[in-house]
């Protein structure tokens, strides 16, 4: 190599090194000034430890950190150990402006839940900031980012590219769990600016055989509007989804967006016709409209999220179930959830209401038309280990069937919900139940839709007459009631159990009143007992009491009583009346004389049918009846029959 | 085909020659009943129908409507039968007649697979009368229709059986 060339190269090298050193010293000296500029434009949320220049046109930033300005002092939620800015010398010399063409972020570590919260809370400012950026071409690359929900939680990785080119905006990337390479979530964004409005051409989120989401819309001022659709798989077994697949709406989406049939073979949930409008103001986010159809069932959400000291929430979600083909959900027509309260420090305090309307479907035999639950003084404590503790000052339950209304109240309700298992969720609860106690546990199977529920409940020592809202006949029962019951929702909703009432009485029961009046047995108006018990079943076909057992010194009762649809009764009962009791009746005395002294007590077996409030009655065959019939002539039988018809006004 | 047309023409001519002779609703009713007794149910139907058309407020209207409903049911014209018995259900003042109107409506609802209507009718029939069976096991209701159908309803404690001319027509268990 010629000597002069070597000298020239050495000189050039010295020049570059000197220039680099001078520039790096300048960057070091002017760092406080740079910090001030950054503070101004980033609302004190962005800082860096050091900046270095490397020829020909790179600036390396060390220890860039992003802070949440909403917290005082601001807490770091993202750190970028190393960043590289590629800039243009030509732009710098010609226009005296530092024009960065590429930003590369290496190995950033981000607490994404805090980032989500900040983006949500500061959406308007961020949108204004993005709008205010100079429209220059730039590319931002994120390489091997580590994302975590919170400090110490499971990590996932992200690689992404964001390109601003003229008025156009592109971004794409891949999000994957660190320990599960088969999990990646790919996203792709395309948009462009029209003046200050961002038009979202498409936002796609895809995870192989798990998620396919496409949205489009725009950001105009404070208002974000978007439409779209989504297909989900999940581990859930949504029955009849194939039937939904064949629906016209899905076919249209498939054709419109050129999605091959076999690409949807994994799909179980179709969320179509997404239509959302969100209004971001400084203190709150209003959602006047979020509509979609989940498996062809309309879902609607309206609400308001207040930002400030925690999140305040006032939302109403309604879900129409008109088109679920699953028999167990066919009757659920509409469900609504209203939530009103404030979430702060992982505690939600407020009120909630759940309302479910059931179909008056002709082929649905079940009598339930409406179920309404309201929670007053509701507190939800969200623990870290997938546990939620629920407490409510008062829970009111109201239900209506075709012919009756039922209500019950709980006070001081407490429940623990364990959500750790992917599929099965456990709930344990206890509450004051009028002057007694209610406790129990439930298991929810979230692996199917609608949810399957299994529950066991125990009621202890409630005054029976306080339960007249559940069954009006309880108003005529005194005594302490205890019960054990089991509930399962699948294949059909069934509640079964036993019920015991201790040291009580039946007061003014219509049947006993009628018997007491007609046969002049006033003591039947109040039948005291040590213990009365029965098993019961509540299912789609009605309410039934089986194995009724009532024993008192003078009256015994055994049998079953079923109240079916349309309040129709089906019952067989055996009533035993002691000879001592019957001796008080002038009308029974002749009967006692006829049948002789061989019967210490008289047992009447009878069958009831017809309307609950207008029951038919038949005295069934028995030894007593036979003996009586043998003793009296037919015309007397007809006479008695006629008199009874007149007495209770049965005759047509 | 030609013979059938001539027969129908003669039938119509015969009917209209008779009907022109009937001057008021009472006379029409008598003619209808007379034809029904003689087994001429088609003629009887035409007279009953004429009463409904010409004398909607006649005291014979309910009977005529039952007869027309009965006739429509027999020829499987369930829509017209439903219309007749539906009007009669609301208007009938005769409890026995009402019971058999409900019976017909129940059968029509069954044929037309109108399940909620069927359930309502089932309840109406079951709760039609409150019954007590102290020594007997059933109770009967009888009715003779204007078309001379012999109707019988037998109520047991847990079922109702309906008979027309001695043959089981419908049964409801509960």
PDB file of N, CA and C in Angstrom, chain A residues 362 565-568 607 609-611 614-619 625 628-629 632 637 640-641 644-645 648 650 652, chain B residues 114-117 119-120 122-123 126-127 129-139 141 155-158 174:
ATOM      1  N   UNK A 362     -93.258 -23.338  23.426  1.00  0.00           N
ATOM      2  CA  UNK A 362     -94.346 -24.304  23.542  1.00  0.00           C
ATOM      3  C   UNK A 362     -93.862 -25.690  23.948  1.00  0.00           C
ATOM      4  N   UNK A 565     -96.661 -28.909  35.990  1.00  0.00           N
ATOM      5  CA  UNK A 565     -96.864 -27.704  35.172  1.00  0.00           C
ATOM      6  C   UNK A 565     -98.335 -27.287  35.242  1.00  0.00           C
ATOM      7  N   UNK A 566     -98.589 -26.035  35.029  1.00  0.00           N
ATOM      8  CA  UNK A 566     -99.929 -25.443  35.101  1.00  0.00           C
ATOM      9  C   UNK A 566    -100.568 -25.642  36.467  1.00  0.00           C
ATOM     10  N   UNK A 567     -99.751 -25.814  37.494  1.00  0.00           N
ATOM     11  CA  UNK A 567    -100.248 -25.965  38.869  1.00  0.00           C
ATOM     12  C   UNK A 567    -101.174 -27.172  39.032  1.00  0.00           C
ATOM     13  N   UNK A 568    -100.904 -28.226  38.292  1.00  0.00           N
ATOM     14  CA  UNK A 568    -101.722 -29.427  38.424  1.00  0.00           C
ATOM     15  C   UNK A 568    -101.123 -30.348  39.480  1.00  0.00           C
ATOM     16  N   UNK A 607    -106.621 -39.815  47.219  1.00  0.00           N
ATOM     17  CA  UNK A 607    -105.843 -39.330  46.069  1.00  0.00           C
ATOM     18  C   UNK A 607    -106.355 -37.945  45.707  1.00  0.00           C
ATOM     19  N   UNK A 609    -106.049 -34.650  42.890  1.00  0.00           N
ATOM     20  CA  UNK A 609    -105.644 -34.308  41.513  1.00  0.00           C
ATOM     21  C   UNK A 609    -106.278 -32.982  41.124  1.00  0.00           C
ATOM     22  N   UNK A 610    -105.972 -32.539  39.907  1.00  0.00           N
ATOM     23  CA  UNK A 610    -106.573 -31.304  39.410  1.00  0.00           C
ATOM     24  C   UNK A 610    -105.788 -30.076  39.803  1.00  0.00           C
ATOM     25  N   UNK A 611    -106.471 -28.943  39.791  1.00  0.00           N
ATOM     26  CA  UNK A 611    -105.808 -27.675  40.061  1.00  0.00           C
ATOM     27  C   UNK A 611    -105.467 -27.553  41.543  1.00  0.00           C
ATOM     28  N   UNK A 614    -108.113 -25.989  43.491  1.00  0.00           N
ATOM     29  CA  UNK A 614    -109.447 -26.555  43.303  1.00  0.00           C
ATOM     30  C   UNK A 614    -109.328 -28.072  43.136  1.00  0.00           C
ATOM     31  N   UNK A 615    -108.775 -28.721  44.159  1.00  0.00           N
ATOM     32  CA  UNK A 615    -108.347 -30.110  43.967  1.00  0.00           C
ATOM     33  C   UNK A 615    -109.514 -31.105  43.955  1.00  0.00           C
ATOM     34  N   UNK A 616    -109.354 -32.128  43.129  1.00  0.00           N
ATOM     35  CA  UNK A 616    -110.278 -33.257  43.151  1.00  0.00           C
ATOM     36  C   UNK A 616    -109.836 -34.224  44.253  1.00  0.00           C
ATOM     37  N   UNK A 617    -110.801 -35.027  44.705  1.00  0.00           N
ATOM     38  CA  UNK A 617    -110.533 -35.862  45.866  1.00  0.00           C
ATOM     39  C   UNK A 617    -111.149 -37.235  45.648  1.00  0.00           C
ATOM     40  N   UNK A 618    -110.390 -38.279  45.944  1.00  0.00           N
ATOM     41  CA  UNK A 618    -110.983 -39.627  45.938  1.00  0.00           C
ATOM     42  C   UNK A 618    -110.526 -40.404  47.175  1.00  0.00           C
ATOM     43  N   UNK A 619    -111.522 -40.958  47.829  1.00  0.00           N
ATOM     44  CA  UNK A 619    -111.201 -41.825  48.990  1.00  0.00           C
ATOM     45  C   UNK A 619    -110.841 -43.186  48.431  1.00  0.00           C
ATOM     46  N   UNK A 625    -112.761 -48.405  54.577  1.00  0.00           N
ATOM     47  CA  UNK A 625    -113.785 -48.032  53.602  1.00  0.00           C
ATOM     48  C   UNK A 625    -114.680 -49.226  53.293  1.00  0.00           C
ATOM     49  N   UNK A 628    -117.032 -49.887  56.065  1.00  0.00           N
ATOM     50  CA  UNK A 628    -118.086 -48.879  56.088  1.00  0.00           C
ATOM     51  C   UNK A 628    -119.106 -49.128  54.974  1.00  0.00           C
ATOM     52  N   UNK A 629    -118.591 -49.434  53.780  1.00  0.00           N
ATOM     53  CA  UNK A 629    -119.491 -49.668  52.636  1.00  0.00           C
ATOM     54  C   UNK A 629    -120.375 -50.891  52.870  1.00  0.00           C
ATOM     55  N   UNK A 632    -123.368 -49.799  55.274  1.00  0.00           N
ATOM     56  CA  UNK A 632    -124.427 -48.835  54.938  1.00  0.00           C
ATOM     57  C   UNK A 632    -124.993 -49.130  53.552  1.00  0.00           C
ATOM     58  N   UNK A 637    -124.960 -44.139  50.805  1.00  0.00           N
ATOM     59  CA  UNK A 637    -123.683 -43.747  50.163  1.00  0.00           C
ATOM     60  C   UNK A 637    -123.917 -42.568  49.224  1.00  0.00           C
ATOM     61  N   UNK A 640    -124.659 -39.420  51.162  1.00  0.00           N
ATOM     62  CA  UNK A 640    -123.436 -38.799  51.732  1.00  0.00           C
ATOM     63  C   UNK A 640    -122.637 -38.113  50.625  1.00  0.00           C
ATOM     64  N   UNK A 641    -122.515 -38.827  49.502  1.00  0.00           N
ATOM     65  CA  UNK A 641    -121.757 -38.275  48.363  1.00  0.00           C
ATOM     66  C   UNK A 641    -122.354 -36.936  47.920  1.00  0.00           C
ATOM     67  N   UNK A 644    -121.706 -34.148  50.447  1.00  0.00           N
ATOM     68  CA  UNK A 644    -120.334 -33.628  50.365  1.00  0.00           C
ATOM     69  C   UNK A 644    -120.189 -32.720  49.140  1.00  0.00           C
ATOM     70  N   UNK A 645    -120.784 -33.143  48.033  1.00  0.00           N
ATOM     71  CA  UNK A 645    -120.739 -32.295  46.830  1.00  0.00           C
ATOM     72  C   UNK A 645    -121.352 -30.935  47.103  1.00  0.00           C
ATOM     73  N   UNK A 648    -119.092 -28.741  49.576  1.00  0.00           N
ATOM     74  CA  UNK A 648    -117.935 -28.051  49.005  1.00  0.00           C
ATOM     75  C   UNK A 648    -118.228 -27.495  47.606  1.00  0.00           C
ATOM     76  N   UNK A 650    -119.249 -28.797  44.778  1.00  0.00           N
ATOM     77  CA  UNK A 650    -118.592 -29.473  43.658  1.00  0.00           C
ATOM     78  C   UNK A 650    -119.542 -29.642  42.473  1.00  0.00           C
ATOM     79  N   UNK A 652    -121.887 -29.986  39.351  1.00  0.00           N
ATOM     80  CA  UNK A 652    -121.939 -29.194  38.129  1.00  0.00           C
ATOM     81  C   UNK A 652    -123.294 -28.503  37.975  1.00  0.00           C
TER      82      UNK A 652
ATOM     83  N   UNK B 114    -100.127 -27.561  18.220  1.00  0.00           N
ATOM     84  CA  UNK B 114    -100.091 -26.279  18.943  1.00  0.00           C
ATOM     85  C   UNK B 114     -99.944 -26.614  20.428  1.00  0.00           C
ATOM     86  N   UNK B 115     -98.678 -26.773  20.880  1.00  0.00           N
ATOM     87  CA  UNK B 115     -98.471 -27.385  22.199  1.00  0.00           C
ATOM     88  C   UNK B 115     -98.920 -26.508  23.361  1.00  0.00           C
ATOM     89  N   UNK B 116     -98.697 -25.193  23.264  1.00  0.00           N
ATOM     90  CA  UNK B 116     -99.104 -24.355  24.404  1.00  0.00           C
ATOM     91  C   UNK B 116    -100.626 -24.280  24.488  1.00  0.00           C
ATOM     92  N   UNK B 117    -101.274 -24.248  23.332  1.00  0.00           N
ATOM     93  CA  UNK B 117    -102.738 -24.259  23.283  1.00  0.00           C
ATOM     94  C   UNK B 117    -103.250 -25.586  23.858  1.00  0.00           C
ATOM     95  N   UNK B 119    -101.743 -27.469  26.056  1.00  0.00           N
ATOM     96  CA  UNK B 119    -101.562 -27.466  27.511  1.00  0.00           C
ATOM     97  C   UNK B 119    -102.672 -26.681  28.196  1.00  0.00           C
ATOM     98  N   UNK B 120    -103.027 -25.550  27.596  1.00  0.00           N
ATOM     99  CA  UNK B 120    -104.077 -24.715  28.188  1.00  0.00           C
ATOM    100  C   UNK B 120    -105.408 -25.461  28.179  1.00  0.00           C
ATOM    101  N   UNK B 122    -105.816 -28.671  28.030  1.00  0.00           N
ATOM    102  CA  UNK B 122    -105.716 -29.813  28.948  1.00  0.00           C
ATOM    103  C   UNK B 122    -106.077 -29.359  30.365  1.00  0.00           C
ATOM    104  N   UNK B 123    -105.507 -28.218  30.746  1.00  0.00           N
ATOM    105  CA  UNK B 123    -105.802 -27.714  32.088  1.00  0.00           C
ATOM    106  C   UNK B 123    -107.285 -27.344  32.221  1.00  0.00           C
ATOM    107  N   UNK B 126    -109.196 -30.551  32.602  1.00  0.00           N
ATOM    108  CA  UNK B 126    -108.961 -31.196  33.905  1.00  0.00           C
ATOM    109  C   UNK B 126    -109.684 -30.438  35.022  1.00  0.00           C
ATOM    110  N   UNK B 127    -109.658 -29.127  34.950  1.00  0.00           N
ATOM    111  CA  UNK B 127    -110.240 -28.326  36.035  1.00  0.00           C
ATOM    112  C   UNK B 127    -111.668 -27.877  35.709  1.00  0.00           C
ATOM    113  N   UNK B 129    -114.574 -29.227  36.251  1.00  0.00           N
ATOM    114  CA  UNK B 129    -115.412 -29.346  37.441  1.00  0.00           C
ATOM    115  C   UNK B 129    -114.565 -29.928  38.574  1.00  0.00           C
ATOM    116  N   UNK B 130    -114.826 -29.418  39.752  1.00  0.00           N
ATOM    117  CA  UNK B 130    -114.139 -30.006  40.909  1.00  0.00           C
ATOM    118  C   UNK B 130    -114.915 -31.269  41.308  1.00  0.00           C
ATOM    119  N   UNK B 131    -114.161 -32.322  41.564  1.00  0.00           N
ATOM    120  CA  UNK B 131    -114.813 -33.614  41.773  1.00  0.00           C
ATOM    121  C   UNK B 131    -114.452 -34.222  43.115  1.00  0.00           C
ATOM    122  N   UNK B 132    -115.403 -34.940  43.673  1.00  0.00           N
ATOM    123  CA  UNK B 132    -115.085 -35.738  44.869  1.00  0.00           C
ATOM    124  C   UNK B 132    -115.627 -37.139  44.655  1.00  0.00           C
ATOM    125  N   UNK B 133    -114.808 -38.103  44.954  1.00  0.00           N
ATOM    126  CA  UNK B 133    -115.227 -39.508  44.824  1.00  0.00           C
ATOM    127  C   UNK B 133    -115.079 -40.157  46.188  1.00  0.00           C
ATOM    128  N   UNK B 134    -116.171 -40.146  46.909  1.00  0.00           N
ATOM    129  CA  UNK B 134    -116.097 -40.742  48.244  1.00  0.00           C
ATOM    130  C   UNK B 134    -116.323 -42.245  48.140  1.00  0.00           C
ATOM    131  N   UNK B 135    -117.408 -42.602  47.461  1.00  0.00           N
ATOM    132  CA  UNK B 135    -117.705 -44.033  47.294  1.00  0.00           C
ATOM    133  C   UNK B 135    -117.661 -44.454  45.830  1.00  0.00           C
ATOM    134  N   UNK B 136    -117.973 -43.532  44.934  1.00  0.00           N
ATOM    135  CA  UNK B 136    -117.945 -43.881  43.514  1.00  0.00           C
ATOM    136  C   UNK B 136    -116.522 -43.670  42.962  1.00  0.00           C
ATOM    137  N   UNK B 137    -116.313 -44.151  41.751  1.00  0.00           N
ATOM    138  CA  UNK B 137    -114.966 -44.059  41.166  1.00  0.00           C
ATOM    139  C   UNK B 137    -114.897 -43.151  39.942  1.00  0.00           C
ATOM    140  N   UNK B 138    -116.044 -42.727  39.430  1.00  0.00           N
ATOM    141  CA  UNK B 138    -116.020 -41.847  38.257  1.00  0.00           C
ATOM    142  C   UNK B 138    -117.317 -41.052  38.197  1.00  0.00           C
ATOM    143  N   UNK B 139    -117.300 -40.044  37.348  1.00  0.00           N
ATOM    144  CA  UNK B 139    -118.497 -39.228  37.142  1.00  0.00           C
ATOM    145  C   UNK B 139    -118.646 -38.972  35.642  1.00  0.00           C
ATOM    146  N   UNK B 141    -120.551 -37.135  32.207  1.00  0.00           N
ATOM    147  CA  UNK B 141    -121.327 -36.033  31.637  1.00  0.00           C
ATOM    148  C   UNK B 141    -121.731 -36.453  30.219  1.00  0.00           C
ATOM    149  N   UNK B 155    -115.083 -38.756  33.924  1.00  0.00           N
ATOM    150  CA  UNK B 155    -114.009 -38.218  34.758  1.00  0.00           C
ATOM    151  C   UNK B 155    -113.637 -39.228  35.839  1.00  0.00           C
ATOM    152  N   UNK B 156    -112.373 -39.596  35.888  1.00  0.00           N
ATOM    153  CA  UNK B 156    -111.825 -40.375  37.002  1.00  0.00           C
ATOM    154  C   UNK B 156    -110.947 -39.422  37.811  1.00  0.00           C
ATOM    155  N   UNK B 157    -110.368 -39.923  38.878  1.00  0.00           N
ATOM    156  CA  UNK B 157    -109.548 -39.037  39.713  1.00  0.00           C
ATOM    157  C   UNK B 157    -108.276 -38.591  38.981  1.00  0.00           C
ATOM    158  N   UNK B 158    -107.789 -39.412  38.045  1.00  0.00           N
ATOM    159  CA  UNK B 158    -106.540 -39.057  37.380  1.00  0.00           C
ATOM    160  C   UNK B 158    -106.603 -39.145  35.863  1.00  0.00           C
ATOM    161  N   UNK B 174    -103.613 -37.402  33.992  1.00  0.00           N
ATOM    162  CA  UNK B 174    -102.894 -36.394  34.767  1.00  0.00           C
ATOM    163  C   UNK B 174    -102.575 -36.896  36.151  1.00  0.00           C
TER     164      UNK B 174
END
